[in-house]
mmCIF file of C-alpha atoms in Angstrom:
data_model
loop_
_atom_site.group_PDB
_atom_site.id
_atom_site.type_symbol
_atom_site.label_atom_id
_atom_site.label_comp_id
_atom_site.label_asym_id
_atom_site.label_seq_id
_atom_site.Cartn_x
_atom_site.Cartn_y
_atom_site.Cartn_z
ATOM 1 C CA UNK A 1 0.000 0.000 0.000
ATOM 2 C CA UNK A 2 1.097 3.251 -1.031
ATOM 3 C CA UNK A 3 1.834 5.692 1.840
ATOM 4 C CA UNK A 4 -0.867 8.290 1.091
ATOM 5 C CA UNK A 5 -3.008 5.504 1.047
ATOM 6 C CA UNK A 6 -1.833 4.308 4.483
ATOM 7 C CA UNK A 7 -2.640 7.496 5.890
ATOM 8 C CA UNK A 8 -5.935 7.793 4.396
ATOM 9 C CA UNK A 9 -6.732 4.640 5.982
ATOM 10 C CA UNK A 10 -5.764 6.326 9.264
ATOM 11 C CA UNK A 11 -7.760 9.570 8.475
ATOM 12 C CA UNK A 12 -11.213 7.363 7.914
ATOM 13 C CA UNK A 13 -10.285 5.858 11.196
ATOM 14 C CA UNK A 14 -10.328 8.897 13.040
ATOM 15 C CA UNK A 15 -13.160 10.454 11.303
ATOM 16 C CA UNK A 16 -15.050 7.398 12.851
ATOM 17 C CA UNK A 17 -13.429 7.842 16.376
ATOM 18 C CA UNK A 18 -10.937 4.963 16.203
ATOM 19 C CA UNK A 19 -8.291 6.883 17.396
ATOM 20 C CA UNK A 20 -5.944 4.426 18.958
ATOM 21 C CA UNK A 21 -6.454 2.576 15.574
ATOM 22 C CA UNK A 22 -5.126 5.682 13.842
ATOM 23 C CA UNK A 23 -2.390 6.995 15.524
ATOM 24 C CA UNK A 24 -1.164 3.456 14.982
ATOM 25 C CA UNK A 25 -1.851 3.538 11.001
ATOM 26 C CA UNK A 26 -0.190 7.129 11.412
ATOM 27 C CA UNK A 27 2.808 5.871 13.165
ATOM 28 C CA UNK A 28 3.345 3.441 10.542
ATOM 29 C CA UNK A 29 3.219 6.090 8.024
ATOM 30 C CA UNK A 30 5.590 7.972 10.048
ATOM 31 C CA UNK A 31 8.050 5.054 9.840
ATOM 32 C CA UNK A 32 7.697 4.644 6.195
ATOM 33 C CA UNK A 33 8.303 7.716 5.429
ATOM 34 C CA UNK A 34 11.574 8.290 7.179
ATOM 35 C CA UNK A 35 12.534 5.283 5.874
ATOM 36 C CA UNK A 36 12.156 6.643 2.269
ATOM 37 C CA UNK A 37 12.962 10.028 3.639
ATOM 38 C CA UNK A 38 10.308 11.369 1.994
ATOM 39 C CA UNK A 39 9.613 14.715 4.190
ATOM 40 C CA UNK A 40 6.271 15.405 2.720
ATOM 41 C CA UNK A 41 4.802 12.299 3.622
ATOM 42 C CA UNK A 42 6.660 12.674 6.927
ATOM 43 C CA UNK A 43 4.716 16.054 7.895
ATOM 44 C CA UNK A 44 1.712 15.008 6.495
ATOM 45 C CA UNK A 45 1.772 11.964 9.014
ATOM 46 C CA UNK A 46 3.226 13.929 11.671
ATOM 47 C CA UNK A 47 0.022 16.361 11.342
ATOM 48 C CA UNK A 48 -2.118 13.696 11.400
ATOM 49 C CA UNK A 49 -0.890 12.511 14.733
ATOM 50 C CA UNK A 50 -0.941 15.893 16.614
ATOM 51 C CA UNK A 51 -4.733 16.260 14.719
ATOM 52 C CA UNK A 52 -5.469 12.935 16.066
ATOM 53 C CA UNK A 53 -4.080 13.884 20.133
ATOM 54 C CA UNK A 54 -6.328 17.160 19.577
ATOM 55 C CA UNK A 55 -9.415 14.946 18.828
ATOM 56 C CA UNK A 56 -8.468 12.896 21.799
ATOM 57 C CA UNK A 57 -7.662 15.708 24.535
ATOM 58 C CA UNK A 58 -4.270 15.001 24.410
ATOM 59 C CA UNK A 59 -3.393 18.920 24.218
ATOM 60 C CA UNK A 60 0.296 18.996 25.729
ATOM 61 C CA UNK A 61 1.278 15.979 23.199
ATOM 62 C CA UNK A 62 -0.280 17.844 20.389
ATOM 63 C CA UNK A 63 1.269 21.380 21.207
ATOM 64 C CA UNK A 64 4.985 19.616 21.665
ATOM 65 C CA UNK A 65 4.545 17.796 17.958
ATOM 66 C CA UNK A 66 3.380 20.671 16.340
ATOM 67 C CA UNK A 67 6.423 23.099 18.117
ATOM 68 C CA UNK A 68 8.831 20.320 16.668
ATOM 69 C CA UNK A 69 6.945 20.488 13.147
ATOM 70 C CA UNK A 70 7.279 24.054 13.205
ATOM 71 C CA UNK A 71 10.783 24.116 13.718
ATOM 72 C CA UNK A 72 11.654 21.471 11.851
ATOM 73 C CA UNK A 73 9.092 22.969 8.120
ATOM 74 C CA UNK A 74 10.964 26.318 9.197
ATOM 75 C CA UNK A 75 14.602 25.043 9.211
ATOM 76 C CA UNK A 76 14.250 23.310 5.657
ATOM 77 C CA UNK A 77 11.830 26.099 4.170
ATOM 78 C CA UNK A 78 8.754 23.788 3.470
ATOM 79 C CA UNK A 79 6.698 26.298 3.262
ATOM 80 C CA UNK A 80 3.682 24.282 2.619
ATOM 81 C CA UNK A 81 3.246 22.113 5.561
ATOM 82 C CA UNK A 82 4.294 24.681 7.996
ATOM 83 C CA UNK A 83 1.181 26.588 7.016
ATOM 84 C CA UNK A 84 -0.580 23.968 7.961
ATOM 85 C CA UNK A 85 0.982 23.414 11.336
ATOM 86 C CA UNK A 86 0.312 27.118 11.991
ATOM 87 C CA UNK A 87 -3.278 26.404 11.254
ATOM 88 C CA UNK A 88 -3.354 23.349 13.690
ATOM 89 C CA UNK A 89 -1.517 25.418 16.331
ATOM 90 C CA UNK A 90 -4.482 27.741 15.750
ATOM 91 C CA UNK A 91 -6.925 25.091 15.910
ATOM 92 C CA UNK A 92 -5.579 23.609 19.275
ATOM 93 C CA UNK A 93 -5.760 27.444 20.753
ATOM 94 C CA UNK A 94 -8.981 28.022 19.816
ATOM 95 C CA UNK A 95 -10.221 24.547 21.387
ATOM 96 C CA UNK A 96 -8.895 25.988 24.921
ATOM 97 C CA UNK A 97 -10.912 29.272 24.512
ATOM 98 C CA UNK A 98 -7.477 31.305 23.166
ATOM 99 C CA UNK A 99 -9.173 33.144 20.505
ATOM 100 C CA UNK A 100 -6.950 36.292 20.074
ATOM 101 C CA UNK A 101 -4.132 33.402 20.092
ATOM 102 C CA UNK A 102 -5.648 31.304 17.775
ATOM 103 C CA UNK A 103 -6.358 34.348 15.201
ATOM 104 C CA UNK A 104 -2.709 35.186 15.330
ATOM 105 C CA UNK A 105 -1.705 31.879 14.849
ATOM 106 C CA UNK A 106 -4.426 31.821 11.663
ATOM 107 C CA UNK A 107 -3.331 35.142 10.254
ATOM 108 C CA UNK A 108 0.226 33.748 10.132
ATOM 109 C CA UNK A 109 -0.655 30.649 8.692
ATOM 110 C CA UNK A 110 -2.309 32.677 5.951
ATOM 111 C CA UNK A 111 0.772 34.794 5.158
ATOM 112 C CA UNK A 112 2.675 31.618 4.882
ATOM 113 C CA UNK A 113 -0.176 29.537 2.746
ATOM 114 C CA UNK A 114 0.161 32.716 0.403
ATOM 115 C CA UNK A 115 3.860 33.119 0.243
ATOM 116 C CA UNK A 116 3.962 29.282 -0.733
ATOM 117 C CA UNK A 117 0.846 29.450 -3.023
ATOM 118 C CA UNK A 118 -0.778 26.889 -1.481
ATOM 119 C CA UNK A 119 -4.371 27.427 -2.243
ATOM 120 C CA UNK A 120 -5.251 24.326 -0.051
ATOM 121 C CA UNK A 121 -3.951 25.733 3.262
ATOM 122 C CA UNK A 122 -5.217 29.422 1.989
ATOM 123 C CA UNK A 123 -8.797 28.122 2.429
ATOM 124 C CA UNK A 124 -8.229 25.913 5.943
ATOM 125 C CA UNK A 125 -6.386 29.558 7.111
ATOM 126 C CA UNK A 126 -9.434 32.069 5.720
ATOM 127 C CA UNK A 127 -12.318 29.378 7.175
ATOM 128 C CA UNK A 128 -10.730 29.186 10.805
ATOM 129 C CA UNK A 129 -10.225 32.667 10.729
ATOM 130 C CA UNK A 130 -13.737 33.508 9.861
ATOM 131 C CA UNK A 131 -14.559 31.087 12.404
ATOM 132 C CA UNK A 132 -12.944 33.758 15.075
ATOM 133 C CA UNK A 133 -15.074 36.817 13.947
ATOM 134 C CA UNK A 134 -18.295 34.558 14.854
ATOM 135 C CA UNK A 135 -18.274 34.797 18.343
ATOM 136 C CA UNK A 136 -17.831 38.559 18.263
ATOM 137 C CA UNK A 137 -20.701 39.239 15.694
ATOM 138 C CA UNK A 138 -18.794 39.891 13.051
ATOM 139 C CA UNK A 139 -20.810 37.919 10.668
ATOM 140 C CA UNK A 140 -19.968 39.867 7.500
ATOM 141 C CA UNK A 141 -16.617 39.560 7.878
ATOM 142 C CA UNK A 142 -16.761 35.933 8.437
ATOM 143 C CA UNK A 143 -18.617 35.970 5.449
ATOM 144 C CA UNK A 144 -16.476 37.469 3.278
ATOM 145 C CA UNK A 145 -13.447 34.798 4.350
ATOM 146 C CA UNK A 146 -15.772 32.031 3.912
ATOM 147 C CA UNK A 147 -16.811 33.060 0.156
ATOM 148 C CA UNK A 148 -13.340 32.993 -0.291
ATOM 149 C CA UNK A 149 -12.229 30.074 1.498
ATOM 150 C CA UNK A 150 -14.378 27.808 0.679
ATOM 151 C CA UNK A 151 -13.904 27.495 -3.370
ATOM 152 C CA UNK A 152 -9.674 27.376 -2.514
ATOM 153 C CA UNK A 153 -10.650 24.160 -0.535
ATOM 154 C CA UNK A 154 -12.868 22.494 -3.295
ATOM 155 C CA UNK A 155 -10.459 23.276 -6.025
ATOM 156 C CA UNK A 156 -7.900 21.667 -4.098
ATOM 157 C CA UNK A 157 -10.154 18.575 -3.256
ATOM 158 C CA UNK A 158 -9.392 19.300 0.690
ATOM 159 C CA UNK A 159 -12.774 17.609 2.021
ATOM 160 C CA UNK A 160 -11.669 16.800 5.470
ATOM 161 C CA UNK A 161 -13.219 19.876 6.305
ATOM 162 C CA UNK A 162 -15.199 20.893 4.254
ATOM 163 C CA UNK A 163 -18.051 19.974 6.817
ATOM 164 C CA UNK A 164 -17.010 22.066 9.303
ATOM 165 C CA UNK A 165 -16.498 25.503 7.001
ATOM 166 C CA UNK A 166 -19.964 24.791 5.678
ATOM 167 C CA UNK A 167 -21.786 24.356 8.580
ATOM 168 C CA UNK A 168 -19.462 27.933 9.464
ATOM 169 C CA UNK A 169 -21.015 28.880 6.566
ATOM 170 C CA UNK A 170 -24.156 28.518 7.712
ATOM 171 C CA UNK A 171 -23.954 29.442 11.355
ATOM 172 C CA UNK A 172 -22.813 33.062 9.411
ATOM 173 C CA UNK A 173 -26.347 33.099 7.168
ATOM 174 C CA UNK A 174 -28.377 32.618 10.306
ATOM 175 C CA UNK A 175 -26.137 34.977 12.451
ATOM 176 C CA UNK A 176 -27.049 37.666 9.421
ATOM 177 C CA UNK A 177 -30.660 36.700 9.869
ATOM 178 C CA UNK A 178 -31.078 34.730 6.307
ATOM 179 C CA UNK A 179 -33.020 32.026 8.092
ATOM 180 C CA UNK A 180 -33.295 29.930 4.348
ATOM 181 C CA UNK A 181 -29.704 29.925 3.102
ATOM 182 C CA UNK A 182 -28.745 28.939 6.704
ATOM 183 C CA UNK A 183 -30.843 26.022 7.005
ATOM 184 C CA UNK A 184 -29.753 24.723 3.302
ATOM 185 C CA UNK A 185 -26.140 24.873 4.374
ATOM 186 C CA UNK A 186 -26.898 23.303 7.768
ATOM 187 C CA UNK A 187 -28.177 20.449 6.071
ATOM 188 C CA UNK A 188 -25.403 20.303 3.477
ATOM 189 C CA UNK A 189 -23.208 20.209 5.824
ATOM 190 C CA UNK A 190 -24.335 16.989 7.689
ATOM 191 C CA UNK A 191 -24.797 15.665 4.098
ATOM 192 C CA UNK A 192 -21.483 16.389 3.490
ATOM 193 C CA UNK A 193 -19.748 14.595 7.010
ATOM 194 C CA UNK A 194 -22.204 11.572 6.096
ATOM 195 C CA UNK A 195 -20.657 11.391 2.940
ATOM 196 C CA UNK A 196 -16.837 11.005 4.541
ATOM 197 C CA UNK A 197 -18.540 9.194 7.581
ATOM 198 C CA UNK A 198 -17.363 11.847 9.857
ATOM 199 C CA UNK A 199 -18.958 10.620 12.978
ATOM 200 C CA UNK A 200 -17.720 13.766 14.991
ATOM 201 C CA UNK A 201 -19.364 15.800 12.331
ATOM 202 C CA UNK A 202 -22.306 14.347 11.645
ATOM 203 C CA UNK A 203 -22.998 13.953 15.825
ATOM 204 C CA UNK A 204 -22.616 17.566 15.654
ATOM 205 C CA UNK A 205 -24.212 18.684 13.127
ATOM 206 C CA UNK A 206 -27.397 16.541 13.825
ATOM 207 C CA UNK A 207 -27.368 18.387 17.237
ATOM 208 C CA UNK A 208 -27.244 21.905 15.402
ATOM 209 C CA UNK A 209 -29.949 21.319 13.660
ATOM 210 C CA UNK A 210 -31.962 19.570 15.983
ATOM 211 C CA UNK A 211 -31.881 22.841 18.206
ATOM 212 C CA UNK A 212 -32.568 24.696 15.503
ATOM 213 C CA UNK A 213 -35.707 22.861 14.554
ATOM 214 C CA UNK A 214 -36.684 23.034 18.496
ATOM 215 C CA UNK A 215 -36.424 26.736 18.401
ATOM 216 C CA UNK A 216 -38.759 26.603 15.173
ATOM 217 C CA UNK A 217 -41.165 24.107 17.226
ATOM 218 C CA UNK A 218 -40.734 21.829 14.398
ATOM 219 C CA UNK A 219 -40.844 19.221 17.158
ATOM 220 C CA UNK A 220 -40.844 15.444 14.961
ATOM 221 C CA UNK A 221 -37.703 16.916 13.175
ATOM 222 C CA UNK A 222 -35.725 17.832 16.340
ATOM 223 C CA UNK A 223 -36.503 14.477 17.802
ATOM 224 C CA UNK A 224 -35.445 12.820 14.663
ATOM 225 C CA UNK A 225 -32.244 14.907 14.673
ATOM 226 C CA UNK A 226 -31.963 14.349 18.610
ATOM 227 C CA UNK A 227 -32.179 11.001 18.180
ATOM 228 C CA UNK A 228 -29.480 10.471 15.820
ATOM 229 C CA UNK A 229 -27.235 12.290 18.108
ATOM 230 C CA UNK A 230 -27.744 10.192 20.916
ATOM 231 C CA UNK A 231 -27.026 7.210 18.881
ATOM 232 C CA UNK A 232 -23.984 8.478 17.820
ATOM 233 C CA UNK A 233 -22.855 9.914 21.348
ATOM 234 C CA UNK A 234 -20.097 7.656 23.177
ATOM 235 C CA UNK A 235 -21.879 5.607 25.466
ATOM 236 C CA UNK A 236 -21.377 7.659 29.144
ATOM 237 C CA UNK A 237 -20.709 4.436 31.295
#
């Protein structure tokens, strides 16, 4: 198996919450690749991992991998995958309530993405950032980076996320009061994590829209939507 293959493998895992299973895949990957010193492969793995620690709370794991990315995409100029490490970074502040961190961190992963061209990590750094201006009411801003972030990630086939920036998306429409185009992209954006079997995703997105079908005391459509949540939630016990 090729080793882009491998870590896909490892990325469906995690989308479906096997993360022990993936880190595993992604260590493998990791060994590969050094093996055939192919760096590119190497960071891509290496992201994967800290991505995977985020998703599992392991923030102090994640944080030292991505410092040691950091340094190491810096020292050799790769300007690509450093952009994407600054975006993670962002990510993992943002998860710990460090917004005005995590918009720094998104801002320079944005300078870098453009300095390298890379359209790919252009739209991850544009759909976090938007993703900042939410919580402050700064819809039309958000917005405006989402318009523009979220063709850079189709064009460069990066679905992992496109879930999340379209339910952003949509969580912007409804913040602007257009009730309609909110809904539509609420529900494309579960269609879109059911396509990649994003269980994280979908779970969330099923409760988004079961709230928001509560508030609209379309009550058989929230429990539908409730439901599905619950059955996807990790058993408490």
């Amino acid at each position: 198996m090729e080793i882009r293959d491998l870590i896909e493998v490892g990325r469906q895992a995690r989308y479906q919450e096997n993360y022990a299973n993936a880190l595993d895949i992604f260590e493998k990957s990791v060994l590969i690749a050094q093996s055939r010193k192919d760096s590119t492969a190497l960071a891509i793995a290496q992201l994967n991992i800290a991505d995977t620690y985020i998703q599992m709370g392991r923030y102090d794991e994640a944080s030292l991998l991505l410092q040691e990315l950091e340094a190491d995409t810096q020292n050799r100029q790769h300007y690509t995958p450093l952009a994407y490490v600054m975006c993670l970074q962002g990510y993992l502040a943002q998860i710990q309530g460090n917004w005005e961190q995590a918009r720094d961190l998104y801002n320079d992963a944005l300078s870098i993405a453009e300095k390298a061209n890379a359209d790919g990590a252009k739209g991850r750094a544009k759909g976090h950032l938007a993703e900042t201006y939410l919580p402050e009411g700064n819809a039309a801003y958000a917005e405006h980076l989402l318009r523009e972030a979220l063709p850079l990630l189709d064009q460069t086939n990066d679905v992992e996320l496109a879930s999340h920036f379209i339910g952003q998306y949509a969580l912007t429409m409804l913040q602007l009061g257009r009730e309609t185009d909110g809904d539509r992209l609420l529900a494309t954006a579960l269609q879109r994590a059911q396509r990649l079997n994003f269980v994280t995703e979908i779970r969330h997105w099923h409760q988004v829209i079961g709230q928001r079908q509560l508030d609209k005391h379309q009550y058989k459509s929230a429990f539908e939507h409730y439901h599905q949540f619950l059955q996807l939630s990790p058993d408490p016990m």
